[in-house]
mmCIF file of C-alpha atoms in Angstrom:
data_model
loop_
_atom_site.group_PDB
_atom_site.id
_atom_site.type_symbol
_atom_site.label_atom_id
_atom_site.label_comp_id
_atom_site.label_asym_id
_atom_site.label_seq_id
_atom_site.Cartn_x
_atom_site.Cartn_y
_atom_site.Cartn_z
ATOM 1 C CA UNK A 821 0.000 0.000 0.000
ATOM 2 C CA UNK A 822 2.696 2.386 1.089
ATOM 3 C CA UNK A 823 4.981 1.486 -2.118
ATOM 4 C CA UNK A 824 1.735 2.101 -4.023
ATOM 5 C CA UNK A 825 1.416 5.838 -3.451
ATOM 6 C CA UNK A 826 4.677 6.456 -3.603
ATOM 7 C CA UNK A 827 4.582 5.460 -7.196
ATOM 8 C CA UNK A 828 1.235 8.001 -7.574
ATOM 9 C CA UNK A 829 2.727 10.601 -5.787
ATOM 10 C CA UNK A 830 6.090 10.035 -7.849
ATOM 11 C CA UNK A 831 3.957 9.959 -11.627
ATOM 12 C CA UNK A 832 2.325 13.301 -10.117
ATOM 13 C CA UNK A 833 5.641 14.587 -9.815
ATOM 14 C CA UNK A 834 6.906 14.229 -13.208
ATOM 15 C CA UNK A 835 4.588 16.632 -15.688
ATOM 16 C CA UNK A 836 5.852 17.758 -19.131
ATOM 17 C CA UNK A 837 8.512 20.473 -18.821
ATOM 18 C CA UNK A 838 8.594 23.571 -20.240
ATOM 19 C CA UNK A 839 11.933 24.936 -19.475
ATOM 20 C CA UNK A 840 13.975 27.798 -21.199
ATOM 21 C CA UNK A 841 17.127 26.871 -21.570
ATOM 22 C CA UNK A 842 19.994 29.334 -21.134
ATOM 23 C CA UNK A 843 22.517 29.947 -23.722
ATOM 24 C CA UNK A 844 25.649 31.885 -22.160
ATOM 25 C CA UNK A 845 27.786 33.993 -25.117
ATOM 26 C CA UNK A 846 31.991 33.577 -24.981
ATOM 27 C CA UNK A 847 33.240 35.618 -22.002
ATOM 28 C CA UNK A 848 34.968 38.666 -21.923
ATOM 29 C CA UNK A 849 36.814 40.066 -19.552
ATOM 30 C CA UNK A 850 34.177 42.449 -18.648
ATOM 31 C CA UNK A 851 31.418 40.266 -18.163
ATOM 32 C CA UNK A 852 33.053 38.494 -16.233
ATOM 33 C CA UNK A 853 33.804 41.467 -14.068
ATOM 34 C CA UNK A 854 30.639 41.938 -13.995
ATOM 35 C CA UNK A 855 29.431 38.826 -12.919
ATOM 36 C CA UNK A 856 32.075 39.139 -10.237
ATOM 37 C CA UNK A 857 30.307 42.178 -8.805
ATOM 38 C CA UNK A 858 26.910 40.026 -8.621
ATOM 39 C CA UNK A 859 28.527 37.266 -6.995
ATOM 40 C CA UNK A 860 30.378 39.157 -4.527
ATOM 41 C CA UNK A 861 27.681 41.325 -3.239
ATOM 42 C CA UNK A 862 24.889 38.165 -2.958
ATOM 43 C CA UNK A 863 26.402 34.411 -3.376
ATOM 44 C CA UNK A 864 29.900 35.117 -1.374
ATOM 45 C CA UNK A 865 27.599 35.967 2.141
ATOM 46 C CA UNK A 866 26.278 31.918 2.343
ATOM 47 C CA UNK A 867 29.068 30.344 -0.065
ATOM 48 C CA UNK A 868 32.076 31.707 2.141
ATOM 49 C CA UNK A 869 32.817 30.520 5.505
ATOM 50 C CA UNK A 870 33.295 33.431 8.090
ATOM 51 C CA UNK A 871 37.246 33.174 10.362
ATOM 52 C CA UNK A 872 37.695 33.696 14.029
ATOM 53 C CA UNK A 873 36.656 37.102 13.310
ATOM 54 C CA UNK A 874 33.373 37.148 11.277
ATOM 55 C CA UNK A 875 35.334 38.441 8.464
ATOM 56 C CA UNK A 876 35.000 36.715 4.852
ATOM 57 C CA UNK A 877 37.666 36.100 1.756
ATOM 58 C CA UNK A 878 36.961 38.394 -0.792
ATOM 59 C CA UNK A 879 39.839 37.265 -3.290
ATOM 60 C CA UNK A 880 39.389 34.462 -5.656
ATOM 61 C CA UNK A 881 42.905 33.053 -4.968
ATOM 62 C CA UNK A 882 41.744 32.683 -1.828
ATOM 63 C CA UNK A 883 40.287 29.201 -1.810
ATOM 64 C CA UNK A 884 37.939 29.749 1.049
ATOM 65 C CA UNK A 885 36.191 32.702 -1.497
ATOM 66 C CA UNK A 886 33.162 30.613 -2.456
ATOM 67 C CA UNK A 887 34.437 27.585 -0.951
ATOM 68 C CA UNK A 888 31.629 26.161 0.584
ATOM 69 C CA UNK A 889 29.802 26.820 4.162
ATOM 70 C CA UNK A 890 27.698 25.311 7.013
ATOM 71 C CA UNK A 891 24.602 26.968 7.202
ATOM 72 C CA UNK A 892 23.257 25.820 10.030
ATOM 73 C CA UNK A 893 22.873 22.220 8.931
ATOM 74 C CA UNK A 894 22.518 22.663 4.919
ATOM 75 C CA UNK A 895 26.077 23.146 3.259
ATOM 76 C CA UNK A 896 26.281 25.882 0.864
ATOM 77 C CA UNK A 897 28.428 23.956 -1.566
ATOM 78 C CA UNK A 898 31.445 25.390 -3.170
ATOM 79 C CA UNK A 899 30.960 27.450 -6.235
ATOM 80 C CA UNK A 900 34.756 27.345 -7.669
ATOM 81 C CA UNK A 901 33.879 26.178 -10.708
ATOM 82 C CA UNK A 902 37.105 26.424 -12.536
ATOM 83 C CA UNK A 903 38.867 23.252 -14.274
ATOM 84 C CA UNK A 904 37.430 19.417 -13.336
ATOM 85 C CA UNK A 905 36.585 18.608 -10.215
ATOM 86 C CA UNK A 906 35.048 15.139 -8.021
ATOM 87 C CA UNK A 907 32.140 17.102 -7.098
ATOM 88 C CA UNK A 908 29.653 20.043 -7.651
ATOM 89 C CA UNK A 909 29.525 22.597 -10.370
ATOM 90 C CA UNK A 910 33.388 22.446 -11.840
ATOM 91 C CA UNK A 911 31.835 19.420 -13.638
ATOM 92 C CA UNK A 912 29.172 21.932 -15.074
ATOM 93 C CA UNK A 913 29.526 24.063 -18.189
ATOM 94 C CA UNK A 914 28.591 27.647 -18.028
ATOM 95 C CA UNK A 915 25.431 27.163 -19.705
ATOM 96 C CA UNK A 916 24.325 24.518 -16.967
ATOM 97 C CA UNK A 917 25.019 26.790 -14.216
ATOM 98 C CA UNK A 918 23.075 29.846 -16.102
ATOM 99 C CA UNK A 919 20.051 27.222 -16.300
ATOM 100 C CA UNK A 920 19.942 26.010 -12.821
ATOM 101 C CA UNK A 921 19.989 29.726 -11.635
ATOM 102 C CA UNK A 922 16.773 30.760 -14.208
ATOM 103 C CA UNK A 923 14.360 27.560 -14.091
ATOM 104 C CA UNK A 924 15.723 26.082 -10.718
ATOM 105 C CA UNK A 925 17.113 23.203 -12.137
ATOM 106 C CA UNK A 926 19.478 21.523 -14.659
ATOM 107 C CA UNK A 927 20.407 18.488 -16.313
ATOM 108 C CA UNK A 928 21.858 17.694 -12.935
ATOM 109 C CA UNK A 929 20.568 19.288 -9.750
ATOM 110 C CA UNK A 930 17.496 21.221 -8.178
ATOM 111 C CA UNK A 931 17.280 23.364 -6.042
ATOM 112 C CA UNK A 932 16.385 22.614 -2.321
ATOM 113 C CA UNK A 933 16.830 24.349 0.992
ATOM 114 C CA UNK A 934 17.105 28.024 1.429
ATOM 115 C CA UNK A 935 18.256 28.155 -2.327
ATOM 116 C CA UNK A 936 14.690 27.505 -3.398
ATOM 117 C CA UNK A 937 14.090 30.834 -2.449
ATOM 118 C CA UNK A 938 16.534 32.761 -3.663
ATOM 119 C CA UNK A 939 15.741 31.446 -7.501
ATOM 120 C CA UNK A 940 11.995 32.111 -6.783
ATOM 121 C CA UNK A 941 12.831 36.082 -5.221
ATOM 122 C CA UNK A 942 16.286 36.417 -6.800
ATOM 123 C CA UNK A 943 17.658 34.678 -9.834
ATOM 124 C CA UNK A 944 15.133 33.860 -12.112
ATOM 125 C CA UNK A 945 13.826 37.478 -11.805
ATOM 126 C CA UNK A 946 17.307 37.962 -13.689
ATOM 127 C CA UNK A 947 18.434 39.276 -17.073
ATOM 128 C CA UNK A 948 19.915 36.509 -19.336
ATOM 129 C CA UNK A 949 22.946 39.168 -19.650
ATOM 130 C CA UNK A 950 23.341 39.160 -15.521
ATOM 131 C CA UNK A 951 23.016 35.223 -15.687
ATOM 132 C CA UNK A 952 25.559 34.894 -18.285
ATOM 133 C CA UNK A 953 28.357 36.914 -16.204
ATOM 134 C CA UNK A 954 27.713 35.001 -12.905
ATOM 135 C CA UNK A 955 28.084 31.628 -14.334
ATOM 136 C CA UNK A 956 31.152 33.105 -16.698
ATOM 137 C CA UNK A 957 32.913 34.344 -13.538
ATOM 138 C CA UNK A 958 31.976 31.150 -11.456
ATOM 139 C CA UNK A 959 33.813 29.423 -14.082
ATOM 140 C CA UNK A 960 37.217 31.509 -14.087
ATOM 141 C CA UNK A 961 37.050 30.931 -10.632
ATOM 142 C CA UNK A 962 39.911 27.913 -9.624
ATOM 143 C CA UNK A 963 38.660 25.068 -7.886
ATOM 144 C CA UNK A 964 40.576 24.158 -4.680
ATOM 145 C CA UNK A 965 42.963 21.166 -4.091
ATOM 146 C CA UNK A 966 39.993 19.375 -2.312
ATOM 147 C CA UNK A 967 37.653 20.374 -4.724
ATOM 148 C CA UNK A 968 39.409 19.190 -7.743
ATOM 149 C CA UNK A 969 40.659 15.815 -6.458
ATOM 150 C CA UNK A 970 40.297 13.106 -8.968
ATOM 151 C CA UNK A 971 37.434 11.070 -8.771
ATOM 152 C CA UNK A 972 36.879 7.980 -6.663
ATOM 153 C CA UNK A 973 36.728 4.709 -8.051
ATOM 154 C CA UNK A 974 33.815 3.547 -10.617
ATOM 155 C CA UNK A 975 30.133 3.354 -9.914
ATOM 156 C CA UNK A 976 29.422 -0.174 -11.631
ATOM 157 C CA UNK A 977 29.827 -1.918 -8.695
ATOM 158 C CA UNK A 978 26.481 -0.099 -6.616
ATOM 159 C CA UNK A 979 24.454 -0.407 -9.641
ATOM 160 C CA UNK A 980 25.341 -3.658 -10.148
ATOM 161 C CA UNK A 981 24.466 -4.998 -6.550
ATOM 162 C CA UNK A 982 21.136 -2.431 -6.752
ATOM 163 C CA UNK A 983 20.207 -4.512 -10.108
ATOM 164 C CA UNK A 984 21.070 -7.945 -9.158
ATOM 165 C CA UNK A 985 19.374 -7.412 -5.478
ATOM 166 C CA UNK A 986 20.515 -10.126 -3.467
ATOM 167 C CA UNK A 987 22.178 -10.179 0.172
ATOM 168 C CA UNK A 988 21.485 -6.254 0.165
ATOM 169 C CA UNK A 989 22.068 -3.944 3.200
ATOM 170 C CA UNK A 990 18.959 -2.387 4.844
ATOM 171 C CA UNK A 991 20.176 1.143 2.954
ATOM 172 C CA UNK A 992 20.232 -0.596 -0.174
ATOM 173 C CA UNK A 993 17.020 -2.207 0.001
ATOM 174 C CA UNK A 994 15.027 1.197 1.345
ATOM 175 C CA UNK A 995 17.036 2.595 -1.663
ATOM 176 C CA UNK A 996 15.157 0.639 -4.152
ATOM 177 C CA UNK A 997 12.145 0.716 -2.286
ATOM 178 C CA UNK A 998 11.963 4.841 -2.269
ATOM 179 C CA UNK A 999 14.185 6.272 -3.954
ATOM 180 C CA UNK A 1000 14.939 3.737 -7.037
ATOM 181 C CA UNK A 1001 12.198 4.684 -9.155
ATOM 182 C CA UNK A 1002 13.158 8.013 -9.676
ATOM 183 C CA UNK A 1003 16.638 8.015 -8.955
ATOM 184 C CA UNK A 1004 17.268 4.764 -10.791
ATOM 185 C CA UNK A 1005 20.098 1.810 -9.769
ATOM 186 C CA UNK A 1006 22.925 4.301 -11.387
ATOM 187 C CA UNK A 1007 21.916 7.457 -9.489
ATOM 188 C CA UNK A 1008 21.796 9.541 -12.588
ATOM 189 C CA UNK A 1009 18.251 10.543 -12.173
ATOM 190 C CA UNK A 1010 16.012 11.805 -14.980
ATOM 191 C CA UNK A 1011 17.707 15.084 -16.727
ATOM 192 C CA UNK A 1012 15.530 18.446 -15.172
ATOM 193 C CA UNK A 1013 13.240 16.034 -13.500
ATOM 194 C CA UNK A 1014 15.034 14.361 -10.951
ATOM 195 C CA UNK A 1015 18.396 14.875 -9.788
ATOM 196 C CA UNK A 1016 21.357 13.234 -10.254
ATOM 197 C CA UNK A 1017 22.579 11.254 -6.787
ATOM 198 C CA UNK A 1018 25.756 10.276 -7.782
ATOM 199 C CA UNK A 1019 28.376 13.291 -6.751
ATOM 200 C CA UNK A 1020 25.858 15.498 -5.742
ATOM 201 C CA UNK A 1021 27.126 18.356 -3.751
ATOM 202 C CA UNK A 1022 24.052 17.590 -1.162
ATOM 203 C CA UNK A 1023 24.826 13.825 -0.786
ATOM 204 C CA UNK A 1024 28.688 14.551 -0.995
ATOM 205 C CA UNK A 1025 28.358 17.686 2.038
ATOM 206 C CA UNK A 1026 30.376 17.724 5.014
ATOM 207 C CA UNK A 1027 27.501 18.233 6.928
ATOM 208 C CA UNK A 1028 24.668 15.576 6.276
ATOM 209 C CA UNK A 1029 21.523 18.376 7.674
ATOM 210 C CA UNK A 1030 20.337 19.042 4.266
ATOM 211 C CA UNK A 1031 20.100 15.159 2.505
ATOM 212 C CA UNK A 1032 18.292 13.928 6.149
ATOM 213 C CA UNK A 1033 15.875 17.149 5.579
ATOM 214 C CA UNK A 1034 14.955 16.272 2.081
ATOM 215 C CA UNK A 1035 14.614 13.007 3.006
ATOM 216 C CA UNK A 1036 12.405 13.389 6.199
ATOM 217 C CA UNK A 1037 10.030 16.535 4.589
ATOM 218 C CA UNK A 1038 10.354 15.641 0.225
ATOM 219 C CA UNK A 1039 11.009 18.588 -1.604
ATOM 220 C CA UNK A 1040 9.841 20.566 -3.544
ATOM 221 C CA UNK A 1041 11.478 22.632 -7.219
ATOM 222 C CA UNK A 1042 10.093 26.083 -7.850
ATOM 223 C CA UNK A 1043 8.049 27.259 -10.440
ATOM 224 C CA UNK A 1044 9.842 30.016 -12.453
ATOM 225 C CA UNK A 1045 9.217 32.026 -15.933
ATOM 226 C CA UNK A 1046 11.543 29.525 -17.646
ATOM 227 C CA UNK A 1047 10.690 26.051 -15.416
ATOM 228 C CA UNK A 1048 7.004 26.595 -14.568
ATOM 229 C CA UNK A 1049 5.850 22.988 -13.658
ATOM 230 C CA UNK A 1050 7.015 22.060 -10.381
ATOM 231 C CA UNK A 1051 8.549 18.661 -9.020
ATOM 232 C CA UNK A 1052 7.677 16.760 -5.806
ATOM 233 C CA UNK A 1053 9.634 14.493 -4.005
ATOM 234 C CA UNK A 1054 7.661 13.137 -1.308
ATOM 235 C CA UNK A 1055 8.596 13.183 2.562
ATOM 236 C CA UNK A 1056 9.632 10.025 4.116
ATOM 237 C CA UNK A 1057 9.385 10.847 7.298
ATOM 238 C CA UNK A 1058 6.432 9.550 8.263
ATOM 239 C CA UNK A 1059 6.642 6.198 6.980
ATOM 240 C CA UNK A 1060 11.114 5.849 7.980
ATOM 241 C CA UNK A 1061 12.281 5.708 11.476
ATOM 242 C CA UNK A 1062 15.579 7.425 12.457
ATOM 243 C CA UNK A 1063 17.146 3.815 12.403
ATOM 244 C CA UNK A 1064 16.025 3.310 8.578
ATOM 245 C CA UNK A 1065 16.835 7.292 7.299
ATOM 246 C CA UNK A 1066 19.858 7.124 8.481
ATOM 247 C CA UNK A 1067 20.893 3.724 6.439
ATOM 248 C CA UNK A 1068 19.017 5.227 3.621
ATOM 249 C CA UNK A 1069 21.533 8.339 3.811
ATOM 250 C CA UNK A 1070 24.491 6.472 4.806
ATOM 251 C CA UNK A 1071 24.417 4.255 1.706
ATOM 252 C CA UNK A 1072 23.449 7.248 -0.418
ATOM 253 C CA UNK A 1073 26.219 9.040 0.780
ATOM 254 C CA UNK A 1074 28.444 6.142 0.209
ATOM 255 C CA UNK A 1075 27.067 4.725 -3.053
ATOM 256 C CA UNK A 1076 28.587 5.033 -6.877
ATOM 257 C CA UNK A 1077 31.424 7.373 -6.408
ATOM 258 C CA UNK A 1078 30.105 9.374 -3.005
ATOM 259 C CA UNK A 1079 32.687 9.159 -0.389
ATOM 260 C CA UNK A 1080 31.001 11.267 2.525
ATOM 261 C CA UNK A 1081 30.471 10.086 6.538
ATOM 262 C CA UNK A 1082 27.839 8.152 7.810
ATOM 263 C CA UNK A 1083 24.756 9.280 8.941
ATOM 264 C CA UNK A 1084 23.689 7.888 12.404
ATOM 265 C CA UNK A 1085 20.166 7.955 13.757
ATOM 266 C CA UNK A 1086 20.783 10.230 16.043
ATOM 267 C CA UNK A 1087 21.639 12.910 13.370
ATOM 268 C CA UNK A 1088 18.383 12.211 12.041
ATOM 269 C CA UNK A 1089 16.304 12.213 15.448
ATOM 270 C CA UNK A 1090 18.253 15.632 15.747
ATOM 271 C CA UNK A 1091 16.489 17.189 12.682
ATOM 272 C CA UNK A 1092 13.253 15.598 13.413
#
């Protein structure tokens, strides 16, 4: 009963898209001065982590400018998006960074947290021209030593165990219970519709807050001038103790070619 309407709730979540999709122009030097000026007046005051003295980098050679932050739970992932990178949006072109800012999503991600809002009040509300220089400077922007360390061994193996299904863990097999038929055994998701898994920044954070919050409440994409339909991921909290959510995160976390902690239950019973 419960698996069935998660599959009617999931079909409900998936209309037909109508998304505009950004196309950035080559940039110059002043765009991306330009978008430099945007990013440094809003996306620096959540992206940069604060020192001993409340003060924050201002220099991109500085590899704490944009570096990623703990906000209270949800990591603000890094946005040096210069050269290759294991995770987050180094492995996106400018074009895919432009998109995810207008419609709320890309052929990757979507936004959750306290980003939803600032697409819904901020970024989509902006000129192709502004979008253009933030992703253009994001992108000229070096990512860190950390950042850019090659990536972790293939993901075969998960999606092979996911597919075959035998002797699995209890994360595996609440996996493919909730999260497979969207998500799929690979953890690549459904372009725009739902995100990828595998090396996502959210899974892949320091700080586990914001995967155990989508988890526990669903979540829920905006609905933008260039993305109007909205996507819902259901909330499992009602139907996952601590115990289960946090073996559900753990193997996310750890699947494919995610390397982050483990989640225990009382991270979860924290957030509850």
């Amino acid at each position: 009963m419960k698996k069935t309407a998660f599959f009617a709730m999931t079909m409900l979540a998936a209309p037909t898209l109508a998304i505009a999709q950004t196309e950035t122009a080559p940039a110059t030097p002043e765009v991306i001065a330009h978008g430099a000026d945007i990013v440094s007046a809003s996306c620096a005051s959540c992206h940069t982590p604060r020192n001993s003295a409340g003060e924050q980098a201002t220099d991109p050679a500085d590899p704490t400018f944009l570096g990623g932050n703990d906000m209270g739970g949800w990591w603000a992932p890094s946005l040096r998006g210069g050269g290759t990178a294991q995770y987050g949006i180094a492995n996106w072109s400018a074009d895919d960074i432009a998109e995810y800012l207008a419609t709320g999503r890309n052929q990757y991600a979507a936004v959750g947290g306290m980003m939803k809002g600032v697409v819904e009040r901020s970024t989509s509300t902006m000129s192709p021209d502004d979008l253009t220089a933030i992703a253009a400077f994001l992108k000229s922007v070096p990512a860190d030593e950390q950042t850019a360390a090659a990536k972790p061994g293939e993901p075969e193996s998960t999606t092979a165990r996911l597919t075959a299904a035998v002797d699995l863990s209890l994360g595996e097999r609440l996996y493919i219970d909730n999260c497979g038929a969207c998500h799929f055994v690979d953890g690549q998701g459904g372009a725009r519709i739902f995100p990828v898994l595998d090396g996502a920044s959210i899974v892949n954070a320091p700080v586990a807050g914001g995967l155990i919050e989508t988890i526990l409440n669903g979540a829920e994409t905006p609905s933008t001038e260039g993305g109007p339909s909205k996507n819902l991921m259901p909330a499992f909290g009602g139907r996952l103790t601590d115990e289960e959510v946090a073996a559900l995160a753990t193997f996310v976390r750890q699947a494919w070619t995610n390397t982050a902690d483990a989640v225990t239950p009382e991270d979860v019973a924290d957030l509850r």
